Short mmCIF file of C-alpha atoms and ligand atoms in Angstrom, two decimals:
data_model
loop_
_atom_site.label_atom_id
_atom_site.label_comp_id
_atom_site.label_asym_id
_atom_site.label_seq_id
_atom_site.Cartn_x
_atom_site.Cartn_y
_atom_site.Cartn_z
CA MET A 2 0.00 0.00 0.00
CA ALA A 3 1.22 3.53 -0.83
CA PHE A 4 0.99 6.13 1.95
CA ASN A 5 0.18 9.84 1.66
CA SER A 6 2.13 11.50 4.45
CA VAL A 7 2.08 15.03 5.82
CA VAL A 8 5.16 16.26 7.70
CA LEU A 9 4.84 19.25 10.01
CA ILE A 10 8.03 21.22 10.34
CA LYS A 11 8.96 24.36 12.23
CA GLN A 12 11.59 27.03 11.67
CA VAL A 13 13.15 27.72 15.06
CA PRO A 14 15.69 30.15 16.48
CA ASP A 15 19.09 28.52 16.77
CA THR A 16 19.12 28.58 20.56
CA LYS A 17 22.78 27.55 20.52
CA ASN A 18 23.76 30.77 18.72
CA ILE A 19 21.95 33.57 20.53
CA THR A 20 23.55 36.85 19.28
CA GLY A 21 21.35 39.47 20.92
CA GLN A 22 18.36 39.90 23.21
CA ALA A 23 16.50 36.59 22.78
CA MET A 24 13.08 37.71 23.96
CA LEU A 25 11.14 40.90 23.31
CA ASP A 26 9.43 42.66 26.23
CA ASP A 27 6.04 41.28 25.06
CA GLY A 28 7.20 37.70 25.72
CA THR A 29 7.70 36.76 22.07
CA VAL A 30 10.94 35.54 20.48
CA ASN A 31 13.22 38.25 19.02
CA ARG A 32 13.66 36.34 15.73
CA ALA A 33 15.87 39.10 14.32
CA ALA A 34 18.58 38.35 16.90
CA LEU A 35 18.53 34.62 16.36
CA PRO A 36 19.62 32.74 13.24
CA ALA A 37 16.70 30.55 12.08
CA ILE A 38 17.17 26.82 11.52
CA PHE A 39 15.18 23.68 10.61
CA ASN A 40 13.94 22.21 13.91
CA PRO A 41 16.29 19.21 14.32
CA GLU A 42 13.72 16.50 15.12
CA ASP A 43 11.52 17.70 12.24
CA ARG A 44 14.31 16.61 9.93
CA ASN A 45 14.03 13.14 11.46
CA ALA A 46 10.26 13.29 10.93
CA LEU A 47 10.83 14.21 7.26
CA GLU A 48 13.36 11.40 6.86
CA ALA A 49 10.91 8.89 8.38
CA ALA A 50 8.22 9.91 5.88
CA LEU A 51 10.62 9.88 2.90
CA SER A 52 12.00 6.44 3.72
CA LEU A 53 8.48 5.01 4.11
CA ARG A 54 7.63 6.48 0.68
CA ASP A 55 10.79 4.91 -0.73
CA ARG A 56 9.67 1.54 0.70
CA CYS A 57 5.95 1.66 -0.09
CA GLY A 58 5.29 4.54 -2.51
CA GLY A 59 2.91 7.46 -1.99
CA THR A 60 3.50 11.17 -1.46
CA VAL A 61 5.21 13.41 1.11
CA THR A 62 3.68 16.85 1.72
CA VAL A 63 5.54 19.25 4.05
CA LEU A 64 3.63 22.01 5.87
CA THR A 65 4.94 24.78 8.09
CA MET A 66 3.23 27.66 9.88
CA GLY A 67 5.60 30.58 10.25
CA PRO A 68 7.00 33.84 8.87
CA PRO A 69 7.79 34.09 5.10
CA SER A 70 11.44 33.29 5.89
CA ALA A 71 10.24 29.74 6.66
CA CYS A 72 10.39 29.20 2.90
CA ASN A 73 14.04 28.32 3.59
CA ILE A 74 13.15 25.13 5.46
CA LEU A 75 10.58 24.28 2.77
CA ARG A 76 13.27 24.58 0.09
CA ASP A 77 15.50 22.39 2.28
CA SER A 78 12.66 19.83 2.37
CA LEU A 79 12.39 19.91 -1.44
CA PHE A 80 16.17 19.40 -1.68
CA ARG A 81 15.77 16.25 0.47
CA GLY A 82 12.86 14.78 -1.49
CA ALA A 83 9.51 16.32 -0.49
CA ASP A 84 6.84 16.15 -3.23
CA ARG A 85 4.83 19.21 -2.15
CA VAL A 86 5.51 22.06 0.29
CA ILE A 87 3.09 24.57 1.84
CA LEU A 88 3.79 27.74 3.82
CA LEU A 89 0.98 28.91 6.11
CA THR A 90 1.84 32.48 6.98
CA ASP A 91 -0.34 35.21 8.44
CA LEU A 92 0.49 38.06 10.81
CA ARG A 93 -2.75 37.30 12.65
CA ALA A 94 -1.19 33.95 13.71
CA ALA A 95 1.90 35.55 15.26
CA ALA A 96 2.53 34.71 18.95
CA SER A 97 0.26 31.64 18.78
CA ASP A 98 0.78 29.25 21.67
CA THR A 99 0.41 25.50 21.19
CA LEU A 100 -3.38 25.65 21.52
CA ALA A 101 -3.68 28.19 18.69
CA THR A 102 -0.90 26.56 16.64
CA SER A 103 -2.48 23.10 16.76
CA TYR A 104 -5.90 24.59 15.92
CA ILE A 105 -4.56 26.31 12.80
CA LEU A 106 -2.52 23.26 11.74
CA SER A 107 -5.57 21.01 12.20
CA LEU A 108 -7.55 23.17 9.74
CA ALA A 109 -4.66 23.09 7.25
CA VAL A 110 -4.18 19.30 7.42
CA SER A 111 -7.96 18.81 7.06
CA GLN A 112 -7.73 20.53 3.67
CA LEU A 113 -5.29 17.92 2.34
CA PRO A 114 -6.79 14.90 0.50
CA ASP A 115 -6.39 11.26 1.56
CA VAL A 116 -3.91 11.74 4.38
CA HIS A 117 -2.84 8.38 5.87
CA LEU A 118 -0.01 9.55 8.15
CA ILE A 119 1.02 12.76 9.95
CA PHE A 120 4.65 13.04 11.05
CA CYS A 121 5.74 15.60 13.66
CA GLY A 122 9.04 16.06 15.43
CA ARG A 123 8.96 15.04 19.11
CA GLN A 124 9.71 18.64 20.16
CA ALA A 125 10.68 22.11 18.93
CA ILE A 126 13.89 23.48 20.47
CA ASP A 127 12.39 26.94 21.19
CA GLY A 128 9.00 26.34 22.90
CA ASP A 129 10.20 22.87 23.98
CA THR A 130 6.64 21.85 24.90
CA ALA A 131 6.22 18.72 22.72
CA GLN A 132 2.53 19.60 22.85
CA VAL A 133 1.64 20.44 19.23
CA GLY A 134 1.70 16.85 17.93
CA PRO A 135 -0.58 15.36 20.62
CA GLN A 136 -2.88 18.44 20.54
CA LEU A 137 -3.18 18.15 16.77
CA ALA A 138 -4.10 14.45 16.99
CA GLU A 139 -6.83 15.37 19.47
CA LYS A 140 -8.23 18.08 17.21
CA LEU A 141 -8.20 15.72 14.20
CA ASN A 142 -9.64 12.90 16.34
CA LEU A 143 -6.74 10.63 15.31
CA PRO A 144 -4.80 7.99 17.25
CA GLN A 145 -1.32 9.18 18.15
CA VAL A 146 1.97 7.43 18.86
CA THR A 147 4.67 9.66 20.35
CA TYR A 148 8.44 9.15 20.77
CA VAL A 149 8.56 6.89 17.70
CA GLU A 150 12.07 5.57 17.01
CA GLU A 151 11.32 2.89 14.39
CA LEU A 152 8.61 2.03 11.84
CA ILE A 153 8.78 -1.76 12.13
CA GLU A 154 5.98 -2.83 9.80
CA ALA A 155 3.33 -1.23 7.56
CA SER A 156 0.10 -2.86 6.37
CA ASP A 157 -3.01 -1.49 4.62
CA SER A 158 -4.64 -0.63 7.93
CA THR A 159 -1.98 -0.54 10.66
CA LEU A 160 1.59 0.49 11.48
CA THR A 161 3.78 -1.37 13.98
CA LEU A 162 6.10 1.07 15.72
CA ARG A 163 8.81 1.04 18.37
CA ARG A 164 8.70 3.86 20.91
CA ASN A 165 11.74 5.06 22.85
CA LEU A 166 10.51 5.73 26.38
CA GLY A 167 13.88 6.92 27.63
CA ASP A 168 14.32 4.03 30.10
CA GLY A 169 13.03 1.33 27.77
CA TYR A 170 11.12 0.55 24.59
CA GLU A 171 7.54 -0.24 23.70
CA VAL A 172 6.25 -1.81 20.49
CA VAL A 173 2.74 -0.69 19.50
CA LYS A 174 0.40 -1.44 16.60
CA ALA A 175 -1.79 1.48 15.59
CA PRO A 176 -4.61 1.89 13.07
CA LEU A 177 -4.47 4.33 10.15
CA PRO A 178 -4.86 7.25 9.72
CA LEU A 179 -2.37 8.06 12.46
CA LEU A 180 -0.23 10.87 13.91
CA MET A 181 3.32 10.14 15.08
CA THR A 182 6.01 12.20 16.78
CA ILE A 183 9.52 11.16 15.82
CA VAL A 184 12.60 11.28 18.10
CA GLY A 185 16.05 12.44 17.06
CA THR A 186 17.55 8.94 17.37
CA ALA A 187 15.11 7.44 14.84
CA ASN A 188 17.30 7.95 11.80
CA THR A 189 20.03 9.98 10.09
CA PRO A 190 18.36 12.51 7.79
CA ARG A 191 19.49 12.13 4.16
CA PRO A 192 21.51 15.07 2.86
CA PRO A 193 20.07 17.47 0.28
CA ALA A 194 20.45 15.96 -3.22
CA ALA A 195 22.60 18.10 -5.55
CA ARG A 196 20.27 17.52 -8.53
CA ARG A 197 17.26 18.64 -6.49
CA MET A 198 19.13 21.64 -5.09
CA LEU A 199 19.89 22.81 -8.64
CA LYS A 200 16.19 22.57 -9.48
CA TYR A 201 14.54 23.82 -6.30
CA LYS A 202 16.93 26.57 -5.18
CA ARG A 203 14.80 28.88 -7.39
CA ALA A 204 11.51 27.86 -5.70
CA ARG A 205 9.76 30.89 -4.18
CA GLY A 206 6.68 31.79 -2.17
CA LYS A 207 4.37 34.75 -2.93
CA THR A 208 5.69 36.97 -0.13
CA GLU A 209 9.26 36.41 -1.33
CA LEU A 210 8.18 37.49 -4.85
CA LEU A 211 6.50 40.60 -3.42
CA LYS A 212 9.77 41.52 -1.68
CA GLU A 213 11.74 40.80 -4.87
CA ALA A 214 9.41 43.14 -6.82
CA ALA A 215 9.51 45.89 -4.18
CA ASP A 216 13.32 45.76 -4.18
CA LYS A 217 13.25 45.99 -8.01
CA PHE A 218 10.61 48.70 -8.55
CA GLY A 219 10.35 50.41 -5.17
CA LYS A 220 7.62 49.58 -2.66
CA ASP A 221 5.19 52.22 -3.97
CA ALA A 222 5.20 50.93 -7.56
CA THR A 223 2.04 48.89 -6.93
CA ASP A 224 1.10 48.23 -10.58
CA GLU A 225 4.58 47.09 -11.57
CA ILE A 226 4.81 44.95 -8.43
CA GLU A 227 1.45 43.27 -9.14
CA THR A 228 2.33 42.53 -12.79
CA TYR A 229 5.79 41.25 -11.85
CA VAL A 230 4.49 38.93 -9.11
CA GLN A 231 1.75 37.64 -11.43
CA GLN A 232 4.24 36.82 -14.21
CA ARG A 233 6.82 35.28 -11.88
CA SER A 234 4.14 33.17 -10.13
CA GLU A 235 2.87 31.79 -13.45
CA ASP A 236 6.42 31.09 -14.62
CA LEU A 237 7.43 29.34 -11.39
CA SER A 238 4.16 27.45 -11.17
CA ALA A 239 4.67 26.10 -14.70
CA LYS A 240 8.05 24.75 -13.58
CA GLY A 241 6.74 23.32 -10.28
CA LEU A 242 8.76 25.92 -8.37
CA LEU A 243 5.99 28.03 -6.78
CA ILE A 244 5.81 27.39 -3.05
CA GLU A 245 2.11 27.23 -2.13
CA GLN A 246 1.27 29.96 0.34
CA TRP A 247 -1.81 29.75 2.56
CA ASP A 248 -3.15 32.12 5.20
CA LEU A 249 -5.86 32.00 7.88
CA ASP A 250 -8.53 32.73 5.27
CA THR A 251 -7.36 29.83 3.08
CA VAL A 252 -7.94 27.42 5.99
CA LYS A 253 -11.14 29.24 7.08
CA ALA A 254 -9.84 29.86 10.60
CA ASP A 255 -11.76 31.65 13.34
CA VAL A 256 -9.15 34.39 13.90
CA THR A 257 -10.22 34.80 17.54
CA ARG A 258 -8.73 31.31 18.10
CA CYS A 259 -5.41 32.32 16.51
CA GLY A 260 -2.40 34.38 17.57
CA ARG A 261 -2.46 36.21 20.88
CA SER A 262 -6.27 36.19 21.20
CA GLY A 263 -6.38 32.42 20.76
CA SER A 264 -3.49 31.69 23.12
CA ALA A 265 -4.11 30.74 26.74
CA THR A 266 -0.36 30.76 27.43
CA LYS A 267 1.67 33.95 27.77
CA VAL A 268 5.42 33.47 27.90
CA HIS A 269 6.41 35.58 30.92
CA ARG A 270 10.21 35.43 30.63
CA ILE A 271 12.93 33.11 29.43
CA GLN A 272 16.46 32.97 30.74
CA SER A 273 19.41 30.70 30.25
CA VAL A 274 19.74 28.43 33.28
CA ILE A 275 23.25 27.16 33.94
CA LEU A 276 23.13 24.71 36.85
CA THR A 277 26.24 24.59 39.08
CA GLY A 278 27.06 21.64 41.35
CA THR A 279 25.99 23.48 44.53
CA GLU A 280 22.47 24.15 43.34
CA HIS A 281 20.84 20.90 44.28
CA LYS A 282 19.32 19.57 47.42
CA ARG A 283 18.27 16.11 48.56
CA VAL A 284 14.50 15.54 49.02
CA GLU A 285 13.48 12.68 51.31
CA PRO A 286 11.06 10.26 49.62
CA THR A 287 8.22 11.20 52.00
CA ALA A 288 4.83 12.71 51.13
CA GLN A 289 5.59 15.71 53.35
CA ALA A 290 8.99 16.42 51.79
CA ILE A 291 7.66 16.04 48.22
CA GLY A 292 4.65 18.21 49.12
CA ASP A 293 7.01 20.91 50.40
CA LEU A 294 9.07 20.69 47.19
CA VAL A 295 6.01 21.08 44.95
CA HIS A 296 4.90 24.04 47.06
CA GLU A 297 8.33 25.63 46.66
CA LEU A 298 8.29 25.11 42.86
CA ILE A 299 4.85 26.73 42.61
CA GLU A 300 6.03 29.62 44.76
CA ASP A 301 8.93 30.43 42.41
CA HIS A 302 6.82 29.88 39.23
CA THR A 303 8.85 26.88 38.13
CA ILE A 304 5.58 24.98 37.79
CA GLY A 305 1.88 25.94 37.84
C1 FAD B 24 10.49 30.01 25.33
C2 FAD B 24 9.11 29.67 24.89
C3 FAD B 24 8.27 29.01 25.77
C4 FAD B 24 6.97 28.67 25.35
N1 FAD B 24 6.16 28.03 26.23
C5 FAD B 24 4.92 27.67 25.83
C6 FAD B 24 4.05 26.95 26.71
O1 FAD B 24 4.39 26.64 27.83
N2 FAD B 24 2.81 26.61 26.25
C7 FAD B 24 2.39 26.96 25.01
O2 FAD B 24 1.26 26.65 24.66
N3 FAD B 24 3.19 27.65 24.15
C8 FAD B 24 4.44 27.99 24.54
N4 FAD B 24 5.25 28.67 23.68
C9 FAD B 24 4.75 29.00 22.34
C10 FAD B 24 5.07 27.82 21.44
O3 FAD B 24 6.41 27.78 21.22
C11 FAD B 24 4.40 27.99 20.12
O4 FAD B 24 3.07 27.85 20.26
C12 FAD B 24 4.84 27.02 19.07
O5 FAD B 24 4.25 27.35 17.87
C13 FAD B 24 4.52 25.57 19.29
O6 FAD B 24 5.03 25.06 20.44
P1 FAD B 24 6.49 24.42 20.58
O7 FAD B 24 7.47 25.35 20.05
O8 FAD B 24 6.63 23.98 21.98
O9 FAD B 24 6.43 23.15 19.63
P2 FAD B 24 6.34 21.61 20.02
O10 FAD B 24 5.00 21.28 20.57
O11 FAD B 24 7.51 21.19 20.84
O12 FAD B 24 6.48 21.04 18.52
C14 FAD B 24 6.30 19.67 18.29
C15 FAD B 24 6.19 19.45 16.81
O13 FAD B 24 5.00 20.09 16.30
C16 FAD B 24 5.23 20.58 14.99
N5 FAD B 24 5.12 22.06 15.01
C17 FAD B 24 5.25 22.92 16.05
N6 FAD B 24 5.08 24.20 15.65
C18 FAD B 24 4.83 24.14 14.32
C19 FAD B 24 4.58 25.12 13.30
N7 FAD B 24 4.56 26.44 13.60
N8 FAD B 24 4.39 24.72 12.03
C20 FAD B 24 4.41 23.39 11.70
N9 FAD B 24 4.65 22.39 12.62
C21 FAD B 24 4.85 22.77 13.88
C22 FAD B 24 6.67 20.16 14.62
O14 FAD B 24 6.63 18.88 14.01
C23 FAD B 24 7.32 20.06 15.99
O15 FAD B 24 8.44 19.21 16.04
C24 FAD B 24 6.54 29.01 24.06
C25 FAD B 24 7.40 29.68 23.17
C26 FAD B 24 8.67 30.00 23.59
C27 FAD B 24 9.59 30.67 22.64
#
């Protein structure tokens, strides 16, 4: 059986190379100060989908919700073998927490035909919540298998998977359609293929073409910009090089459930925590001692 897979990928700040103030005062990421990269475990998710397609046939569609610059990770996905890539970008989705993000992604995935499998990375290295995959499965009313390290067997109606639980493994059989989150130890992502890089390095999304035109004619030359973008879009589309660009209207989203208004979580502050040897204390395995610890963690906003 051939499988139609959707892979959800995220462009994230390279938290290992912070060059300026990481967070803005409003609790959102200062993306200008942080080089943007392909979320590492999303590359493993893409590799898992591509190798299943190599084994069984089918298609691999890659979808990301993010700023126009996320076209870079979509081009990277095309270089590695994706069949179709979609950018969902809309300023009204900015600052979405996982609730809003999974809502928007659920609408987008629901617009794709005959989806058998959804691949997510286990976790994004910026929000670090590992919540979007499971939340998305809930919203799509799909079974989910998280921490997948190996696709053992595929049949017309089920997948047999091995999960890495950290201190052991679990083998599960799950019905299709299915959502999986893939861990970083699942595989070694294939490198970009030179032949595909030559072809797809010229792939562009609409917002990139608008910027190209504004740089060429000046941002006030509206007629020239419109004509230029129209012609370039037709030309790229004819060559299979136009990156599909969707927004909240394309997926018919209720905008009150998106962005800040749709987000229950507000990121208060982030800071780099470097633990030194002295900063630990022994907690006796008693209900009282553990109760005191939880109370202390709530007090200093570590939890709750
Ligand atoms: C420092 C920090 C702390 C945060 N804390 C919270 C919090 O506690 N609760 C909360 O609700 N939000 C939080 N957020 C916001 C959260 O980062 C965003 O909502 C984000 O879009 C999704 O959450 P995540 O980064 O944790 O992704 P995860 O849930 O870790 O992502 C798991 C997988 O989901 C898929 N995915 C995630 N985002 C996208 C996307 N935009 N497009 C396509 N696929 C995607 C990818 O496959 C990814 O590997 C935080 C953000 C920051 C920067």
